[in-house]
CSV table of C-alpha atoms in Angstrom, one decimal:
chain,number,residue,atom,x,y,z
A,1,MET,CA,87.8,69.1,99.6
A,2,LEU,CA,89.3,67.8,96.4
A,3,ARG,CA,87.7,64.7,94.9
A,4,LEU,CA,89.0,63.9,91.5
A,5,THR,CA,90.2,61.1,89.2
A,6,LEU,CA,93.7,61.2,87.7
A,7,ALA,CA,92.2,62.4,84.5
A,8,GLN,CA,90.4,65.2,86.2
A,9,ALA,CA,93.6,66.1,88.1
A,10,SER,CA,95.1,67.1,84.8
A,11,GLN,CA,93.3,70.4,85.1
A,12,PHE,CA,96.0,71.4,87.6
A,13,SER,CA,98.3,71.6,84.6
A,14,ARG,CA,99.3,75.1,83.6
A,15,PRO,CA,102.0,76.2,81.1
A,16,SER,CA,105.4,77.5,82.2
A,17,ASN,CA,108.5,78.6,80.4
A,18,LYS,CA,111.9,77.0,80.0
A,19,ARG,CA,114.8,79.2,79.3
A,20,ARG,CA,118.0,78.1,77.6
A,21,GLY,CA,120.5,77.0,80.1
A,22,CYS,CA,117.9,76.4,82.8
A,23,ALA,CA,116.1,73.3,83.9
A,24,ALA,CA,112.5,73.0,82.7
A,25,SER,CA,110.0,74.6,85.0
A,26,VAL,CA,106.5,73.5,85.6
A,27,GLY,CA,103.4,74.9,87.2
A,28,LEU,CA,104.8,78.5,87.1
A,29,THR,CA,105.7,80.7,84.1
A,30,PHE,CA,109.4,81.7,84.2
A,31,LEU,CA,110.4,84.6,82.0
A,32,SER,CA,113.6,86.2,80.6
A,33,GLY,CA,114.8,89.6,81.8
A,34,LEU,CA,113.5,91.1,78.6
A,35,TYR,CA,110.0,90.7,79.9
A,36,LEU,CA,110.8,92.3,83.2
A,37,GLN,CA,112.2,95.4,81.4
A,38,ALA,CA,109.3,95.6,79.0
A,39,LEU,CA,106.6,95.3,81.7
A,40,ALA,CA,108.4,97.7,84.1
A,41,ALA,CA,108.2,100.3,81.4
A,42,ALA,CA,104.5,99.6,80.9
A,43,THR,CA,103.5,99.7,84.5
A,44,PRO,CA,102.1,103.1,85.9
A,45,GLN,CA,104.0,104.3,88.9
A,46,GLY,CA,102.6,105.6,92.2
A,47,ILE,CA,99.0,104.8,91.5
A,48,GLY,CA,96.5,102.4,93.1
A,49,PRO,CA,94.9,100.5,94.6
A,50,ILE,CA,93.7,98.4,91.7
A,51,HIS,CA,90.7,96.2,92.7
A,52,LEU,CA,90.2,93.0,90.8
A,53,ALA,CA,86.8,91.5,91.3
A,54,LEU,CA,86.9,87.7,91.0
A,55,THR,CA,84.7,85.0,89.7
A,56,PHE,CA,85.7,81.5,90.4
A,57,ILE,CA,85.6,79.2,87.4
A,58,ARG,CA,86.7,75.6,88.1
A,59,SER,CA,88.5,76.9,91.1
A,60,ASN,CA,90.4,79.5,89.1
A,61,PRO,CA,90.3,83.2,90.2
A,62,VAL,CA,89.1,85.0,87.1
A,63,THR,CA,88.7,88.7,86.6
A,64,THR,CA,87.7,90.9,83.6
A,65,ILE,CA,90.1,93.0,81.7
A,66,THR,CA,90.0,95.0,78.4
A,67,VAL,CA,92.5,94.4,75.7
A,68,GLY,CA,92.2,97.1,73.0
A,69,GLY,CA,88.4,97.3,72.6
A,70,ARG,CA,87.9,93.7,73.7
A,71,THR,CA,86.6,92.7,77.1
A,72,VAL,CA,88.0,89.3,78.1
A,73,GLN,CA,88.3,87.1,81.2
A,74,ALA,CA,91.7,86.4,82.6
A,75,ILE,CA,93.0,84.2,85.5
A,76,VAL,CA,94.9,86.1,88.1
A,77,ASP,CA,98.0,83.9,88.6
A,78,THR,CA,100.7,84.6,91.1
A,79,GLY,CA,102.6,81.7,89.6
A,80,GLY,CA,102.3,83.0,86.0
A,81,GLY,CA,104.6,85.3,84.1
A,82,PRO,CA,103.6,87.9,81.6
A,83,LEU,CA,100.2,88.9,80.4
A,84,THR,CA,99.0,85.8,78.5
A,85,LEU,CA,96.4,86.1,75.7
A,86,SER,CA,94.7,83.8,73.2
A,87,LYS,CA,95.8,84.0,69.6
A,88,GLU,CA,92.4,85.2,68.6
A,89,ILE,CA,92.6,88.2,71.0
A,90,LEU,CA,96.2,89.0,70.0
A,91,ASP,CA,95.2,89.0,66.3
A,92,SER,CA,92.1,91.1,66.9
A,93,VAL,CA,93.8,93.9,68.9
A,94,GLY,CA,96.8,94.5,66.6
A,95,ALA,CA,99.4,93.0,68.9
A,96,ILE,CA,102.9,93.6,67.6
A,97,SER,CA,105.1,90.4,67.2
A,98,LEU,CA,108.5,90.5,68.9
A,99,GLY,CA,109.7,87.8,66.6
A,100,GLU,CA,110.6,85.5,69.5
A,101,ALA,CA,109.0,82.7,71.4
A,102,ASN,CA,109.2,81.1,74.9
A,103,VAL,CA,109.6,77.3,75.1
A,104,SER,CA,106.9,76.2,77.6
A,105,THR,CA,106.7,72.9,79.4
A,106,ASP,CA,103.7,71.8,81.3
A,107,PRO,CA,103.7,69.7,84.5
A,108,PHE,CA,103.6,66.5,82.5
A,109,GLY,CA,106.5,67.3,80.1
A,110,ARG,CA,104.5,68.6,77.1
A,111,GLU,CA,106.4,71.4,75.4
A,112,ALA,CA,105.1,74.2,73.2
A,113,LYS,CA,106.6,77.4,71.7
A,114,LEU,CA,104.6,80.5,72.7
A,115,PRO,CA,105.2,83.6,70.5
A,116,ARG,CA,105.8,86.9,72.2
A,117,PHE,CA,104.1,90.2,71.5
A,118,ARG,CA,103.7,93.8,72.6
A,119,VAL,CA,100.1,94.8,73.2
A,120,PRO,CA,99.3,98.6,72.7
A,121,ILE,CA,96.6,99.1,75.3
A,122,VAL,CA,95.3,96.9,78.2
A,123,THR,CA,93.0,98.1,81.0
A,124,ILE,CA,93.1,96.2,84.3
A,125,GLY,CA,91.0,97.2,87.2
A,126,GLY,CA,90.4,100.6,85.7
A,127,GLN,CA,94.1,101.3,85.1
A,128,THR,CA,95.4,101.6,81.5
A,129,PHE,CA,98.7,100.0,80.6
A,130,ARG,CA,100.4,100.7,77.3
A,131,ASN,CA,102.8,98.6,75.3
A,132,MET,CA,102.6,95.6,77.7
A,133,ALA,CA,104.6,92.5,77.0
A,134,ALA,CA,102.5,89.4,76.4
A,135,GLN,CA,102.8,85.9,75.3
A,136,GLN,CA,100.4,83.8,73.3
A,137,ALA,CA,98.4,81.2,75.2
A,138,ARG,CA,98.7,77.5,74.5
A,139,ALA,CA,96.3,76.1,71.9
A,140,PRO,CA,93.3,74.7,73.8
A,141,VAL,CA,93.0,70.9,74.2
A,142,ALA,CA,89.6,69.4,74.7
A,143,GLY,CA,89.2,68.4,78.4
A,144,ASP,CA,92.5,69.9,79.5
A,145,GLY,CA,94.0,73.2,80.6
A,146,PRO,CA,92.5,76.2,82.3
A,147,PRO,CA,88.8,77.4,81.8
A,148,VAL,CA,90.0,80.6,80.0
A,149,PRO,CA,93.2,81.0,78.1
A,150,ASN,CA,94.1,84.5,79.2
A,151,GLY,CA,96.1,85.3,82.4
A,152,ILE,CA,97.7,88.0,84.5
A,153,GLY,CA,100.9,86.9,86.1
A,154,ARG,CA,103.7,88.0,88.4
A,155,GLU,CA,105.3,90.4,85.8
A,156,LEU,CA,102.4,92.8,86.7
A,157,LEU,CA,101.6,91.6,90.2
A,158,SER,CA,105.1,91.9,91.5
A,159,GLN,CA,105.0,95.6,90.9
A,160,TYR,CA,102.5,95.9,93.8
A,161,PHE,CA,101.6,95.0,97.4
A,162,VAL,CA,99.1,92.2,96.6
A,163,VAL,CA,96.2,91.3,98.9
A,164,VAL,CA,94.5,88.0,98.0
A,165,ASP,CA,91.1,87.7,99.7
A,166,TYR,CA,89.0,84.8,98.2
A,167,ALA,CA,86.3,85.2,100.8
A,168,ARG,CA,85.6,88.7,99.4
A,169,ALA,CA,86.2,87.5,95.9
A,170,SER,CA,88.9,90.1,95.3
A,171,ILE,CA,92.6,90.6,94.7
A,172,THR,CA,93.8,94.2,95.4
A,173,LEU,CA,97.0,95.7,94.1
A,174,TRP,CA,98.3,98.4,96.4
A,175,PRO,CA,101.3,100.7,95.7
A,176,PRO,CA,104.6,98.9,96.5
A,177,ASN,CA,105.4,101.2,99.4
A,178,THR,CA,102.3,100.2,101.3
A,179,LYS,CA,103.1,98.9,104.8
A,180,ASN,CA,100.4,96.4,105.7
A,181,PRO,CA,97.5,98.7,106.8
A,182,ALA,CA,95.3,97.2,109.5
A,183,SER,CA,92.3,97.5,107.2
A,184,MET,CA,93.8,94.9,104.9
A,185,ASN,CA,93.4,92.1,107.5
A,186,CYS,CA,96.9,90.8,106.9
A,187,GLY,CA,98.6,88.6,109.4
A,188,ARG,CA,101.0,90.2,111.9
A,189,ALA,CA,104.1,88.1,111.6
A,190,PRO,CA,105.9,88.2,108.2
A,191,ILE,CA,107.0,85.0,106.6
A,192,PRO,CA,110.2,85.4,104.6
A,193,MET,CA,109.9,85.0,100.8
A,194,GLU,CA,112.8,82.8,99.8
A,195,HIS,CA,115.2,83.7,97.1
A,196,THR,CA,114.7,81.7,93.9
A,197,GLU,CA,116.4,81.3,90.6
A,198,GLU,CA,113.7,83.5,89.0
A,199,ASP,CA,112.5,86.8,90.4
A,200,GLY,CA,109.0,87.2,91.7
A,201,LEU,CA,108.2,83.7,92.8
A,202,VAL,CA,106.1,83.6,96.1
A,203,VAL,CA,108.0,80.8,97.8
A,204,SER,CA,108.5,80.0,101.5
A,205,ASP,CA,109.4,77.2,103.9
A,206,PHE,CA,106.6,75.5,105.8
A,207,ASP,CA,106.7,72.8,108.5
A,208,THR,CA,104.3,69.8,108.5
A,209,GLN,CA,104.0,66.8,110.7
A,210,SER,CA,106.1,65.0,108.1
A,211,GLY,CA,108.9,67.5,107.8
A,212,ARG,CA,109.8,70.8,106.2
A,213,ILE,CA,108.5,71.6,102.7
A,214,ARG,CA,109.3,74.6,100.4
A,215,LEU,CA,106.0,75.7,98.8
A,216,ALA,CA,105.0,78.2,96.2
A,217,LEU,CA,101.8,80.2,96.9
A,218,ASP,CA,100.1,80.0,93.5
A,219,THR,CA,96.7,81.4,92.8
A,220,GLY,CA,96.8,79.7,89.4
A,221,ALA,CA,96.8,76.3,91.0
A,222,THR,CA,93.4,74.8,91.4
A,223,GLY,CA,94.4,72.9,94.5
A,224,SER,CA,97.5,72.3,96.7
A,225,MET,CA,99.8,69.7,95.3
A,226,LEU,CA,103.0,67.8,95.8
A,227,PRO,CA,105.0,65.7,93.3
A,228,GLU,CA,105.2,61.9,93.7
A,229,ALA,CA,108.9,62.2,94.2
A,230,ILE,CA,108.5,64.4,97.3
A,231,ALA,CA,105.8,62.1,98.7
A,232,GLU,CA,108.2,59.2,98.4
A,233,LYS,CA,111.1,61.1,99.8
A,234,LEU,CA,109.2,62.2,102.9
A,235,GLN,CA,107.4,58.9,103.2
A,236,LEU,CA,104.0,60.6,103.4
A,237,ALA,CA,101.0,58.7,104.5
A,238,THR,CA,98.7,59.0,101.5
A,239,THR,CA,95.2,57.8,100.7
A,240,VAL,CA,93.2,57.1,97.5
A,241,ARG,CA,89.5,57.6,96.8
A,242,GLY,CA,88.4,54.9,94.4
A,243,LEU,CA,89.6,53.5,91.1
A,244,GLN,CA,91.9,55.7,89.1
A,245,SER,CA,92.1,58.2,92.0
A,246,PRO,CA,95.4,60.0,92.6
A,247,LYS,CA,96.9,59.9,96.0
A,248,PHE,CA,96.1,62.5,98.6
A,249,TYR,CA,98.1,63.7,101.6
A,250,GLN,CA,96.4,65.3,104.6
A,251,SER,CA,98.8,67.6,106.4
A,252,THR,CA,97.3,68.0,109.9
A,253,MET,CA,99.4,71.2,110.4
A,254,LEU,CA,101.2,73.7,108.3
A,255,SER,CA,103.3,76.3,110.0
A,256,ALA,CA,105.8,79.1,109.3
A,257,SER,CA,107.3,81.9,111.5
A,258,GLY,CA,105.6,80.5,114.6
A,259,GLN,CA,102.1,80.5,113.0
A,260,ASP,CA,100.0,77.3,112.5
A,261,PHE,CA,97.6,77.6,109.5
A,262,GLY,CA,95.9,74.4,110.3
A,263,PRO,CA,95.3,71.3,108.1
A,264,VAL,CA,95.8,71.4,104.3
A,265,GLU,CA,95.1,68.6,101.8
A,266,PHE,CA,97.5,68.0,99.0
A,267,VAL,CA,96.9,66.0,95.8
A,268,ILE,CA,99.9,63.9,94.8
A,269,LEU,CA,100.7,64.1,91.0
A,270,PRO,CA,103.5,63.0,88.7
A,271,LEU,CA,105.0,66.5,88.6
A,272,LYS,CA,108.6,67.4,87.8
A,273,LEU,CA,109.1,70.7,89.6
A,274,PRO,CA,112.3,72.9,89.5
A,275,GLY,CA,114.6,72.9,92.5
A,276,ASP,CA,113.2,76.2,93.7
A,277,PHE,CA,110.3,74.6,95.5
A,278,ASP,CA,108.8,71.2,96.5
A,279,GLY,CA,105.1,71.8,95.8
A,280,MET,CA,102.3,74.4,95.6
A,281,LEU,CA,99.6,75.9,97.9
A,282,GLY,CA,96.6,76.5,95.7
A,283,GLN,CA,92.9,77.2,95.8
A,284,ASN,CA,92.0,75.1,98.9
A,285,PHE,CA,94.6,77.1,100.9
A,286,PHE,CA,93.6,80.6,99.7
A,287,GLU,CA,89.9,80.1,100.1
A,288,HIS,CA,90.2,80.1,104.0
A,289,ARG,CA,92.8,82.8,104.4
A,290,VAL,CA,93.8,86.4,103.5
A,291,VAL,CA,97.3,86.3,101.9
A,292,CYS,CA,99.3,89.5,101.6
A,293,ILE,CA,102.3,89.5,99.3
A,294,ASP,CA,104.9,92.2,99.9
A,295,TYR,CA,107.2,91.8,96.9
A,296,LYS,CA,109.3,94.8,97.7
A,297,ARG,CA,110.2,93.7,101.2
A,298,ARG,CA,110.1,90.0,100.2
A,299,ALA,CA,107.6,89.0,102.9
A,300,ILE,CA,104.3,87.1,103.0
A,301,ARG,CA,101.6,87.7,105.6
A,302,ILE,CA,98.8,85.2,106.1
A,303,HIS,CA,95.7,85.7,108.3
């Protein structure tokens, strides 16, 4: 259960990109097609599975990767974009600048320009990737941001059939042609992955006792959350927990494709999300369920 002040809630903030001609996006990293092409070329084909052992740091799923000769921790983030690395790591491994930058806007409207690079060698879950596209992480701010600056996002994850199993502290990347083997403990009924402006977002429609909400399944979110504007629009019954506490909404049911996934608690924050989704399912949702993401067939299975 989440118990946090508004200041502590700022840890939910994660950088995301804003492209020219598109509305600012928050909570997720949105990338240009150049990244898709670059990473597709860097991704080995027909191999797997890749097992990512997780350690949870401040509710973030963190794995260990090797960049050049450096071993670093990285958050596994279904809402993220490319490989994201700190400036110190990029400098130390001879990353090649692409001479461009992404404009990144966090959930509270703070913008930053994040330089883009190509990284010669990255090893993830025992598999070696060459010439991967990457972006520089935001400069750390005391008391704010994720516990580690590095991240693996959907530009890699979307090349696979992804099984998220927090109970076993693992995320496994299976070949994209995998068809939900019974051993994966995925749910039986597929939930459609909705089409969004940007490719690779894990978004679907869910029903609650207060109405239908379109939610992104985001392992990079340290809790499930909704914007204040959505809470007001749906007239959600919210509660607070002391002075300076944000509001919370307790959904007594959350269902999709005829399946009820039980109660889920959301924190209400002053977020400004893009039109693709209304909120996010984060750590407190994943910790009780196995979530299988079939990017190729655009389906989600939850058990």
